[in-house]
mmCIF file of C-alpha atoms and ligand atoms in Angstrom:
data_model
loop_
_atom_site.group_PDB
_atom_site.id
_atom_site.type_symbol
_atom_site.label_atom_id
_atom_site.label_comp_id
_atom_site.label_asym_id
_atom_site.label_seq_id
_atom_site.Cartn_x
_atom_site.Cartn_y
_atom_site.Cartn_z
ATOM 1 C CA MET A 1 25.808 -47.401 -56.277
ATOM 2 C CA PRO A 2 27.915 -45.822 -53.585
ATOM 3 C CA GLN A 3 31.593 -46.519 -54.045
ATOM 4 C CA ARG A 4 32.463 -45.997 -51.008
ATOM 5 C CA SER A 5 31.650 -46.782 -47.339
ATOM 6 C CA ASP A 6 28.121 -46.498 -46.043
ATOM 7 C CA TRP A 7 28.586 -43.520 -43.023
ATOM 8 C CA SER A 8 25.001 -43.792 -41.725
ATOM 9 C CA ASP A 9 25.869 -45.103 -38.622
ATOM 10 C CA GLN A 10 28.925 -42.680 -38.211
ATOM 11 C CA PRO A 11 28.635 -41.303 -34.586
ATOM 12 C CA CYS A 12 29.621 -37.785 -36.419
ATOM 13 C CA PRO A 13 26.273 -36.185 -37.621
ATOM 14 C CA ILE A 14 28.570 -34.008 -40.312
ATOM 15 C CA ALA A 15 29.694 -37.507 -41.541
ATOM 16 C CA ARG A 16 25.863 -39.090 -41.442
ATOM 17 C CA GLY A 17 24.823 -36.008 -43.367
ATOM 18 C CA ILE A 18 27.474 -35.964 -45.968
ATOM 19 C CA ASN A 19 26.141 -39.926 -46.443
ATOM 20 C CA VAL A 20 22.694 -38.662 -48.032
ATOM 21 C CA VAL A 21 23.496 -34.737 -49.239
ATOM 22 C CA GLY A 22 27.440 -35.093 -49.688
ATOM 23 C CA ASP A 23 27.301 -36.316 -53.768
ATOM 24 C CA PRO A 24 27.903 -33.519 -56.148
ATOM 25 C CA TRP A 25 25.159 -34.899 -58.234
ATOM 26 C CA THR A 26 22.679 -35.291 -55.170
ATOM 27 C CA LEU A 27 23.435 -31.764 -54.711
ATOM 28 C CA LEU A 28 22.716 -30.500 -57.950
ATOM 29 C CA ILE A 29 19.551 -32.242 -58.299
ATOM 30 C CA LEU A 30 18.803 -30.668 -55.238
ATOM 31 C CA ARG A 31 19.517 -27.127 -56.369
ATOM 32 C CA GLU A 32 17.015 -27.436 -59.282
ATOM 33 C CA ALA A 33 14.488 -29.272 -57.418
ATOM 34 C CA LEU A 34 14.254 -26.499 -54.833
ATOM 35 C CA SER A 35 14.401 -24.121 -58.086
ATOM 36 C CA GLY A 36 11.339 -26.046 -59.605
ATOM 37 C CA ALA A 37 12.389 -29.070 -61.985
ATOM 38 C CA ARG A 38 10.277 -32.182 -61.351
ATOM 39 C CA ARG A 39 10.765 -34.320 -64.308
ATOM 40 C CA PHE A 40 13.402 -36.510 -65.406
ATOM 41 C CA ASP A 41 14.137 -34.484 -68.660
ATOM 42 C CA GLU A 42 14.044 -31.371 -66.899
ATOM 43 C CA PHE A 43 16.828 -32.473 -64.370
ATOM 44 C CA LYS A 44 18.835 -33.695 -67.026
ATOM 45 C CA ARG A 45 18.828 -30.832 -69.171
ATOM 46 C CA ARG A 46 19.574 -28.673 -65.993
ATOM 47 C CA VAL A 47 22.195 -30.744 -64.159
ATOM 48 C CA GLY A 48 23.645 -32.318 -67.293
ATOM 49 C CA ALA A 49 24.003 -35.893 -66.240
ATOM 50 C CA SER A 50 23.837 -38.933 -67.987
ATOM 51 C CA ASP A 51 20.430 -40.941 -67.791
ATOM 52 C CA ASN A 52 22.416 -43.595 -65.643
ATOM 53 C CA ILE A 53 23.993 -41.173 -63.182
ATOM 54 C CA LEU A 54 20.400 -39.329 -62.706
ATOM 55 C CA ALA A 55 18.312 -42.089 -62.608
ATOM 56 C CA ALA A 56 20.341 -43.653 -59.926
ATOM 57 C CA ARG A 57 20.740 -40.640 -57.885
ATOM 58 C CA LEU A 58 16.900 -40.047 -58.383
ATOM 59 C CA ALA A 59 16.235 -43.600 -56.578
ATOM 60 C CA ALA A 60 18.389 -42.819 -53.810
ATOM 61 C CA MET A 61 16.885 -39.435 -52.833
ATOM 62 C CA VAL A 62 13.585 -40.961 -52.965
ATOM 63 C CA ALA A 63 14.927 -43.862 -51.208
ATOM 64 C CA ASP A 64 16.769 -41.150 -48.707
ATOM 65 C CA GLY A 65 13.415 -39.371 -48.149
ATOM 66 C CA LEU A 66 14.528 -35.872 -50.250
ATOM 67 C CA LEU A 67 12.067 -36.541 -52.835
ATOM 68 C CA VAL A 68 8.596 -38.074 -53.237
ATOM 69 C CA GLN A 69 7.445 -39.478 -56.629
ATOM 70 C CA ARG A 70 4.343 -38.273 -57.989
ATOM 71 C CA PRO A 71 2.312 -39.919 -61.083
ATOM 72 C CA TYR A 72 1.413 -37.785 -63.991
ATOM 73 C CA SER A 73 0.790 -38.510 -67.721
ATOM 74 C CA GLN A 74 2.271 -37.305 -70.929
ATOM 75 C CA GLY A 75 0.641 -38.807 -73.906
ATOM 76 C CA ASP A 76 -0.535 -42.241 -72.934
ATOM 77 C CA ARG A 77 2.450 -42.917 -70.643
ATOM 78 C CA PRO A 78 2.026 -43.000 -66.916
ATOM 79 C CA ARG A 79 5.340 -41.339 -65.691
ATOM 80 C CA GLN A 80 6.471 -40.140 -62.297
ATOM 81 C CA GLU A 81 7.702 -36.725 -61.594
ATOM 82 C CA TYR A 82 10.257 -36.034 -58.495
ATOM 83 C CA VAL A 83 8.781 -33.480 -55.901
ATOM 84 C CA PRO A 84 11.105 -32.189 -53.330
ATOM 85 C CA THR A 85 10.221 -32.967 -49.294
ATOM 86 C CA GLY A 86 10.671 -30.937 -46.217
ATOM 87 C CA ALA A 87 14.185 -33.047 -45.687
ATOM 88 C CA ALA A 88 15.215 -31.488 -49.038
ATOM 89 C CA ALA A 89 14.154 -28.128 -48.018
ATOM 90 C CA ASP A 90 15.618 -28.053 -44.908
ATOM 91 C CA ALA A 91 19.123 -28.604 -46.871
ATOM 92 C CA LEU A 92 18.654 -25.452 -48.558
ATOM 93 C CA PRO A 93 21.383 -23.601 -46.139
ATOM 94 C CA ILE A 94 23.875 -26.403 -47.275
ATOM 95 C CA LEU A 95 23.237 -24.879 -50.840
ATOM 96 C CA HIS A 96 23.665 -21.183 -49.684
ATOM 97 C CA ALA A 97 26.966 -22.165 -47.791
ATOM 98 C CA TYR A 98 28.413 -23.508 -50.811
ATOM 99 C CA ALA A 99 27.203 -20.410 -52.747
ATOM 100 C CA ALA A 100 28.770 -18.160 -49.914
ATOM 101 C CA TRP A 101 31.670 -20.006 -49.740
ATOM 102 C CA SER A 102 32.489 -20.180 -53.352
ATOM 103 C CA HIS A 103 32.113 -15.991 -53.573
ATOM 104 C CA ALA A 104 34.655 -15.953 -51.187
ATOM 105 C CA HIS A 105 37.209 -18.492 -52.101
ATOM 106 C CA ARG A 106 36.559 -19.335 -55.651
ATOM 107 C CA PRO A 107 35.161 -16.331 -57.218
ATOM 108 C CA SER A 108 34.082 -16.731 -61.113
ATOM 109 C CA SER A 109 35.410 -14.286 -63.344
ATOM 110 C CA THR A 110 32.285 -15.095 -65.452
ATOM 111 C CA GLU A 111 29.791 -15.159 -63.307
ATOM 112 C CA GLU A 112 27.541 -12.444 -64.787
ATOM 113 C CA PRO A 113 25.569 -11.639 -63.321
ATOM 114 C CA VAL A 114 26.345 -12.903 -60.099
ATOM 115 C CA PHE A 115 24.263 -15.670 -58.025
ATOM 116 C CA THR A 116 22.418 -13.830 -55.480
ATOM 117 C CA VAL A 117 20.079 -14.791 -52.697
ATOM 118 C CA SER A 118 17.541 -12.764 -51.931
ATOM 119 C CA CYS A 119 14.869 -12.421 -48.968
ATOM 120 C CA ARG A 120 11.439 -12.211 -49.844
ATOM 121 C CA THR A 121 10.518 -10.474 -46.518
ATOM 122 C CA CYS A 122 12.512 -7.465 -46.894
ATOM 123 C CA GLY A 123 13.800 -8.022 -50.680
ATOM 124 C CA HIS A 124 17.513 -7.446 -49.985
ATOM 125 C CA SER A 125 20.122 -9.820 -50.927
ATOM 126 C CA THR A 126 22.116 -11.546 -48.620
ATOM 127 C CA ASP A 127 25.191 -13.813 -48.434
ATOM 128 C CA ARG A 128 23.637 -15.133 -44.893
ATOM 129 C CA VAL A 129 23.269 -18.984 -45.054
ATOM 130 C CA GLU A 130 20.303 -19.453 -42.657
ATOM 131 C CA PHE A 131 18.947 -15.869 -41.660
ATOM 132 C CA CYS A 132 18.862 -12.602 -43.626
ATOM 133 C CA ASP A 133 21.361 -10.255 -42.164
ATOM 134 C CA ASN A 134 19.041 -7.205 -43.039
ATOM 135 C CA CYS A 135 15.651 -8.160 -41.297
ATOM 136 C CA GLY A 136 16.716 -11.402 -39.925
ATOM 137 C CA ALA A 137 14.116 -13.561 -41.232
ATOM 138 C CA ALA A 138 14.883 -17.203 -41.993
ATOM 139 C CA LEU A 139 16.170 -17.969 -45.316
ATOM 140 C CA GLU A 140 13.892 -21.071 -45.918
ATOM 141 C CA VAL A 141 12.053 -22.407 -48.805
ATOM 142 C CA GLY A 142 9.257 -20.064 -49.438
ATOM 143 C CA ASN A 143 10.808 -17.084 -48.565
ATOM 144 C CA VAL A 144 14.176 -17.024 -50.659
ATOM 145 C CA VAL A 145 14.467 -15.819 -54.327
ATOM 146 C CA TRP A 146 17.528 -16.848 -56.267
ATOM 147 C CA ALA A 147 18.573 -14.947 -59.121
ATOM 148 C CA ARG A 148 21.057 -16.960 -61.163
ATOM 149 C CA PRO A 149 23.659 -16.629 -63.708
ATOM 150 C CA GLY A 150 24.196 -17.828 -67.280
ATOM 151 C CA ARG A 151 21.093 -18.642 -68.925
ATOM 152 C CA TRP A 152 18.992 -18.331 -65.664
ATOM 153 C CA GLN A 153 20.030 -14.596 -66.335
ATOM 154 C CA GLY A 154 16.938 -12.239 -65.930
ATOM 155 C CA ARG A 155 14.876 -14.900 -64.244
ATOM 156 C CA ALA A 156 14.390 -14.789 -60.228
ATOM 157 C CA VAL A 157 13.125 -18.188 -58.672
ATOM 158 C CA ASN A 158 11.284 -18.600 -55.900
ATOM 159 C CA LEU A 159 12.298 -21.545 -54.223
ATOM 160 C CA SER A 160 9.655 -24.090 -53.297
ATOM 161 C CA ALA A 161 9.318 -27.644 -52.292
ATOM 162 C CA GLY A 162 5.715 -29.529 -52.681
ATOM 163 C CA GLY A 163 4.392 -27.580 -55.298
ATOM 164 C CA PRO A 164 5.016 -25.875 -58.363
ATOM 165 C CA PRO A 165 7.827 -23.007 -58.378
ATOM 166 C CA GLY A 166 6.829 -19.485 -58.680
ATOM 167 C CA VAL A 167 9.202 -17.438 -60.932
ATOM 168 C CA ASP A 168 9.307 -13.607 -60.953
ATOM 169 C CA GLN A 169 10.029 -12.138 -64.276
ATOM 170 C CA GLY A 170 12.049 -8.959 -64.942
ATOM 171 C CA ARG A 171 14.858 -9.496 -61.971
ATOM 172 C CA ALA A 172 18.774 -9.120 -62.751
HETATM 173 ZN ZN1 ZN B 1 15.144 -9.889 -44.875
#
């Protein structure tokens, strides 16, 4: 699947990380997995990837330990859903870094309301990547709420790994 060299043996840890969580589709799938997507059709709708691209990335993410498959049944057909692992949860600061960098260097004129990261410990929003600048709590899965623009407007999503997401209603 990769159209580049395998960087898994690179001495630089940035390169080894990019090797696993540097692909754009993988990052978008990760964003959706941590905000509650579990099933193929959910990822397809939220990410907008073709079936081939999505199937290949999901398989790679399972092989790389970012997702685990869990069976569920819909009608008579057994199916697999994809649950983010601890390794996926640990990638949350990477996604927060993209958001913070984009707010600084690629602001959007149409992003309304703005994407915000909120700390559940104190309830404040923050532009930081790893720790809340208001209370110092770690910005990790389980302690972070995202409010997202576009069709996500009005919903705040509690990020989670390994289980169903919590959704708070009525936040901007
Ligand atoms: Zn806080």
